[in-house]
Tab-separated table of C-alpha atoms and ligand atoms in Angstrom:
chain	number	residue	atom	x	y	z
K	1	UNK	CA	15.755	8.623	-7.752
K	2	UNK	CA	16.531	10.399	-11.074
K	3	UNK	CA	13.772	12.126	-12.960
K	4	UNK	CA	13.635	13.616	-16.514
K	5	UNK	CA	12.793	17.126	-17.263
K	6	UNK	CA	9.152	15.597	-18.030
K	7	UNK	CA	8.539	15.846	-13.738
K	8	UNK	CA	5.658	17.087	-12.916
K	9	UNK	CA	5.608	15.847	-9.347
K	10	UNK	CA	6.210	18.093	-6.337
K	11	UNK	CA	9.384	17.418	-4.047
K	12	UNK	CA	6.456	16.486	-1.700
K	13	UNK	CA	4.947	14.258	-4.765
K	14	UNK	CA	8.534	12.362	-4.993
K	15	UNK	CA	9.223	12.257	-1.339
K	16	UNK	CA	5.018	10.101	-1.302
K	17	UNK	CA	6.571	8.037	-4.426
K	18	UNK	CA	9.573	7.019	-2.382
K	19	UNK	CA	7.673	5.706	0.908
K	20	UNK	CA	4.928	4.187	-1.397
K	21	UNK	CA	7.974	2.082	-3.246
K	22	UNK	CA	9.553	1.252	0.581
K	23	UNK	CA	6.434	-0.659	0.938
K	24	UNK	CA	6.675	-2.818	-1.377
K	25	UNK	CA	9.470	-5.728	-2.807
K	26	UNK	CA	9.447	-4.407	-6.132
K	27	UNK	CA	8.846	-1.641	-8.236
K	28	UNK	CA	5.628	-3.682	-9.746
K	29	UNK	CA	4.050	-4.023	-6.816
K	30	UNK	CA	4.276	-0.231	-6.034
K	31	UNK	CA	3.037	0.527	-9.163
K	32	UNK	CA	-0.618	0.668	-8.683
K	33	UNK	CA	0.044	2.855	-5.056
K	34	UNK	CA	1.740	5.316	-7.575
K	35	UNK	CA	-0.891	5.457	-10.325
K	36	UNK	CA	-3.662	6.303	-7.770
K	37	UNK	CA	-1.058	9.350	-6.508
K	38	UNK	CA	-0.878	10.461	-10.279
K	39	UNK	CA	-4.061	10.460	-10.752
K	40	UNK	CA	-5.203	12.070	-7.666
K	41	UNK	CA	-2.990	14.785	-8.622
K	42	UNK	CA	-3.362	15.170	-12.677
K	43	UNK	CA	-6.398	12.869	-13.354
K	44	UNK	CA	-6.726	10.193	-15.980
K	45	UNK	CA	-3.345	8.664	-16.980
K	46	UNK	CA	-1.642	10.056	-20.127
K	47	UNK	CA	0.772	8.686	-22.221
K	48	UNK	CA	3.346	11.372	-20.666
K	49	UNK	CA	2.213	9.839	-17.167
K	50	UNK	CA	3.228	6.498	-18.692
K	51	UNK	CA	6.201	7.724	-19.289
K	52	UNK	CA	7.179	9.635	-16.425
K	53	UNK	CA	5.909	6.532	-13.710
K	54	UNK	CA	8.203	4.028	-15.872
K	55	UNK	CA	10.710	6.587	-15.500
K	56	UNK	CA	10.277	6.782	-11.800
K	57	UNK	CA	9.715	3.553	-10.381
K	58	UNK	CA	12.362	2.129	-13.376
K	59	UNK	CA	10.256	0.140	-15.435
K	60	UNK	CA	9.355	0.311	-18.714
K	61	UNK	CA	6.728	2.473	-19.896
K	62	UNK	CA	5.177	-1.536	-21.381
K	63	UNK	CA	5.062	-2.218	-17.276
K	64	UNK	CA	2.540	0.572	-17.185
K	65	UNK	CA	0.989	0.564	-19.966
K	66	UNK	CA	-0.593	-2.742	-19.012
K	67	UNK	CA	-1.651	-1.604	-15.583
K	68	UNK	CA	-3.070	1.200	-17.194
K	69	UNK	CA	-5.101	-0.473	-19.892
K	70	UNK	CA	-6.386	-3.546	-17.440
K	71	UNK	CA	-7.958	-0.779	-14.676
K	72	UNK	CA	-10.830	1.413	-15.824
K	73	UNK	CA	-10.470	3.994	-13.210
K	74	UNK	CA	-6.893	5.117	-14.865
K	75	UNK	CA	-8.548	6.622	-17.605
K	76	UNK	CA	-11.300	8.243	-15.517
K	77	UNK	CA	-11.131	11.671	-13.757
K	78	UNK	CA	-10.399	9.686	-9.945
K	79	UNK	CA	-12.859	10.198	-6.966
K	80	UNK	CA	-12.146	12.032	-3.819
K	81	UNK	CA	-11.915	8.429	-2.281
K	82	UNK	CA	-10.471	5.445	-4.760
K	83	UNK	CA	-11.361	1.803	-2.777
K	84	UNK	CA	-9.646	-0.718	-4.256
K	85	UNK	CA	-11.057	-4.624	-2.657
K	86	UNK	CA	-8.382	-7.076	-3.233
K	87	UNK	CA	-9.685	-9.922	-4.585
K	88	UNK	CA	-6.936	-12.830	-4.923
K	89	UNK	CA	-6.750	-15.756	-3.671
K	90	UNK	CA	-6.070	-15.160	0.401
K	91	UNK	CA	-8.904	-12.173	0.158
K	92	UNK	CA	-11.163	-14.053	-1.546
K	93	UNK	CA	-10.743	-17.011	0.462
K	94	UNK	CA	-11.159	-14.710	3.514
K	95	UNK	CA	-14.531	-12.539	2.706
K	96	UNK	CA	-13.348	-10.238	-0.287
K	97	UNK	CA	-17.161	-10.947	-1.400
K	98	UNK	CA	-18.624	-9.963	2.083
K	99	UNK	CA	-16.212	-6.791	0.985
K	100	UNK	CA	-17.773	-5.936	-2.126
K	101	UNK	CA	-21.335	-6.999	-0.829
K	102	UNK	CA	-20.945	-4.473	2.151
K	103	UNK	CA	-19.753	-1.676	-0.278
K	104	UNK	CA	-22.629	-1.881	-2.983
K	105	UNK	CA	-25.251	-1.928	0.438
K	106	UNK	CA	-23.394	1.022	2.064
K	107	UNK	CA	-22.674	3.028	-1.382
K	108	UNK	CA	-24.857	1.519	-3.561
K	109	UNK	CA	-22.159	0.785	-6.605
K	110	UNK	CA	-20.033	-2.125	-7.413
K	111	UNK	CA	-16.179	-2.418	-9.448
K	112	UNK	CA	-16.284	-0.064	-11.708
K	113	UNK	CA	-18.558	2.514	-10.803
K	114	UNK	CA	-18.357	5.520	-9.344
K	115	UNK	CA	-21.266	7.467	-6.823
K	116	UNK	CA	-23.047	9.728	-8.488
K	117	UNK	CA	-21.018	12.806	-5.771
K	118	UNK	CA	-17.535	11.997	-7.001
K	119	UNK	CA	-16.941	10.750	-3.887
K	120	UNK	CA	-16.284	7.160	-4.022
K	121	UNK	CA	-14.766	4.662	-6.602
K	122	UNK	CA	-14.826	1.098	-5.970
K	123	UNK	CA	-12.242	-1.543	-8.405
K	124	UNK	CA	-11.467	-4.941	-7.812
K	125	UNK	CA	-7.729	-5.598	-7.139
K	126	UNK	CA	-4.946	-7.824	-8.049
K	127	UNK	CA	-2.601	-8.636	-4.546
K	128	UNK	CA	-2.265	-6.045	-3.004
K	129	UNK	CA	0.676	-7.383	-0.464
K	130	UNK	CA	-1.724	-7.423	2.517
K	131	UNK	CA	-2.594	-11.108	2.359
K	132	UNK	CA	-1.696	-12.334	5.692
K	133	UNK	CA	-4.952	-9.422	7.687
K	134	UNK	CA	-7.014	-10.163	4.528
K	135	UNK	CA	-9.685	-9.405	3.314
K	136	UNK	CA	-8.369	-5.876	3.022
K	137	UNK	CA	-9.021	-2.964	0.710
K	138	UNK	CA	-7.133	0.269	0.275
K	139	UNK	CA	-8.498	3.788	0.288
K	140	UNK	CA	-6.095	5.864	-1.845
K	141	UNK	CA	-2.790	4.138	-0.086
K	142	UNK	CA	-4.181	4.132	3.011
K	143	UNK	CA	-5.067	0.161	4.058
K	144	UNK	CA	-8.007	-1.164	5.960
K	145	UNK	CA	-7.297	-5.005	6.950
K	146	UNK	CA	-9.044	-7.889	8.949
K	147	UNK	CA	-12.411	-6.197	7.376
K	148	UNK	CA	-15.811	-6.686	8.830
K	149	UNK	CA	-18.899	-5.684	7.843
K	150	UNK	CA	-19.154	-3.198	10.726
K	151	UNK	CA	-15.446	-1.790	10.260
K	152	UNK	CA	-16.824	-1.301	6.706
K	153	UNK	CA	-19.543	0.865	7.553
K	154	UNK	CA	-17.495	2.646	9.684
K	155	UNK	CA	-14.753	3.183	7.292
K	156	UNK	CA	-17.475	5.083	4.978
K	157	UNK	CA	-19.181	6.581	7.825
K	158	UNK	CA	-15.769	8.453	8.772
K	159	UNK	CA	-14.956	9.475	5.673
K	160	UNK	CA	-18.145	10.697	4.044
K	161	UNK	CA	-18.562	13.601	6.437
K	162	UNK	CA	-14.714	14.985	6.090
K	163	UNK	CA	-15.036	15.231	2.316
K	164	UNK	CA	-17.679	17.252	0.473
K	165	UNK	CA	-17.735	17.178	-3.016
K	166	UNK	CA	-16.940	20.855	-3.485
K	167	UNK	CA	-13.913	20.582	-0.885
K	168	UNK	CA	-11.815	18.137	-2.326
K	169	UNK	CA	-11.070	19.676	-5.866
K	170	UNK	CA	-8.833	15.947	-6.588
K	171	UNK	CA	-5.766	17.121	-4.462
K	172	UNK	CA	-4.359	15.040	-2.040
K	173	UNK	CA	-5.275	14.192	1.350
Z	201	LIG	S1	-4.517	-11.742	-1.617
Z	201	LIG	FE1	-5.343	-9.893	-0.870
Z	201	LIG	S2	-3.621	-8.801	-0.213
Z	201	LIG	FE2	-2.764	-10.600	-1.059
């Protein structure tokens, strides 16, 4: 992977890139796993992040620019916990409603919104490569698949406890 003097990632930062892009078929799909690194680590996307993603994942900096621009929570400082619900066509067929229904009663905010804490962000999702165990969200890059209501709540039960606002300071998990 070659990287301009513009890198601002850690060795550690690059070595997370590489097994987010071994996930996926293409660099497009890993895109959005990469984003949610960046801006766990620097905050809201830049026009040097544009840059410097394109430059990683080899796509133009036009690639990102229109992830950036279609998801709101790019150009927001990111919560300690970033859920993004997949809703296309297998996860909506499969309960990503129930998804986002189960969120707003457990968190109390919909795509889009943040908690008032910092803790949690929720955003609706394009494919997110999981179809075949939808419906499925991610938290950060970390899946969740063959959701239920109850594995929901349990999700958020587990992770509100480990993460107090004042301990999480946007670094990595
Ligand atoms: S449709 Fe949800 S992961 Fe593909």
């Amino acid at each position: 992977m070659t990287v301009s003097n513009e890198t601002v990632f850690t060795p550690e930062d690059l070595a997370a890139v590489e097994e987010i892009r071994k996930r996926y078929p293409t660099a497009q799909a890993a895109l959005m796993g990469v984003l949610h690194l960046y801006t766990r680590r620097f905050g809201p996307i830049t026009e040097k992040a544009i840059r410097h993603v394109a430059e990683l994942l080899g796509l133009t900096p036009e690639d990102v620019l229109s992830v950036v621009t279609f998801y709101e929570m790019y150009h927001r400082p990111p919560a300690r916990w970033n859920i993004l619900v997949c809703t296309n066509v297998s996860c909506r067929l499969c309960g990503a409603g129930m998804v986002l229904e189960t969120l707003r009663d457990v968190l109390g905010i919909g795509p889009g919104e943040t908690t008032p804490d910092g803790l949690f962000a929720v955003q609706e999702a394009e494919c997110l490569g999981s179809c075949g165990t939808a419906p499925m969200l991610s938290v950060n890059e970390e899946y969740h698949e063959r959701l239920t209501p109850d594995a929901i709540r349990a999700l958020i039960e587990r992770l509100k406890p480990a993460s107090p606002p004042d301990a999480w300071g946007g670094g990595s998990r």
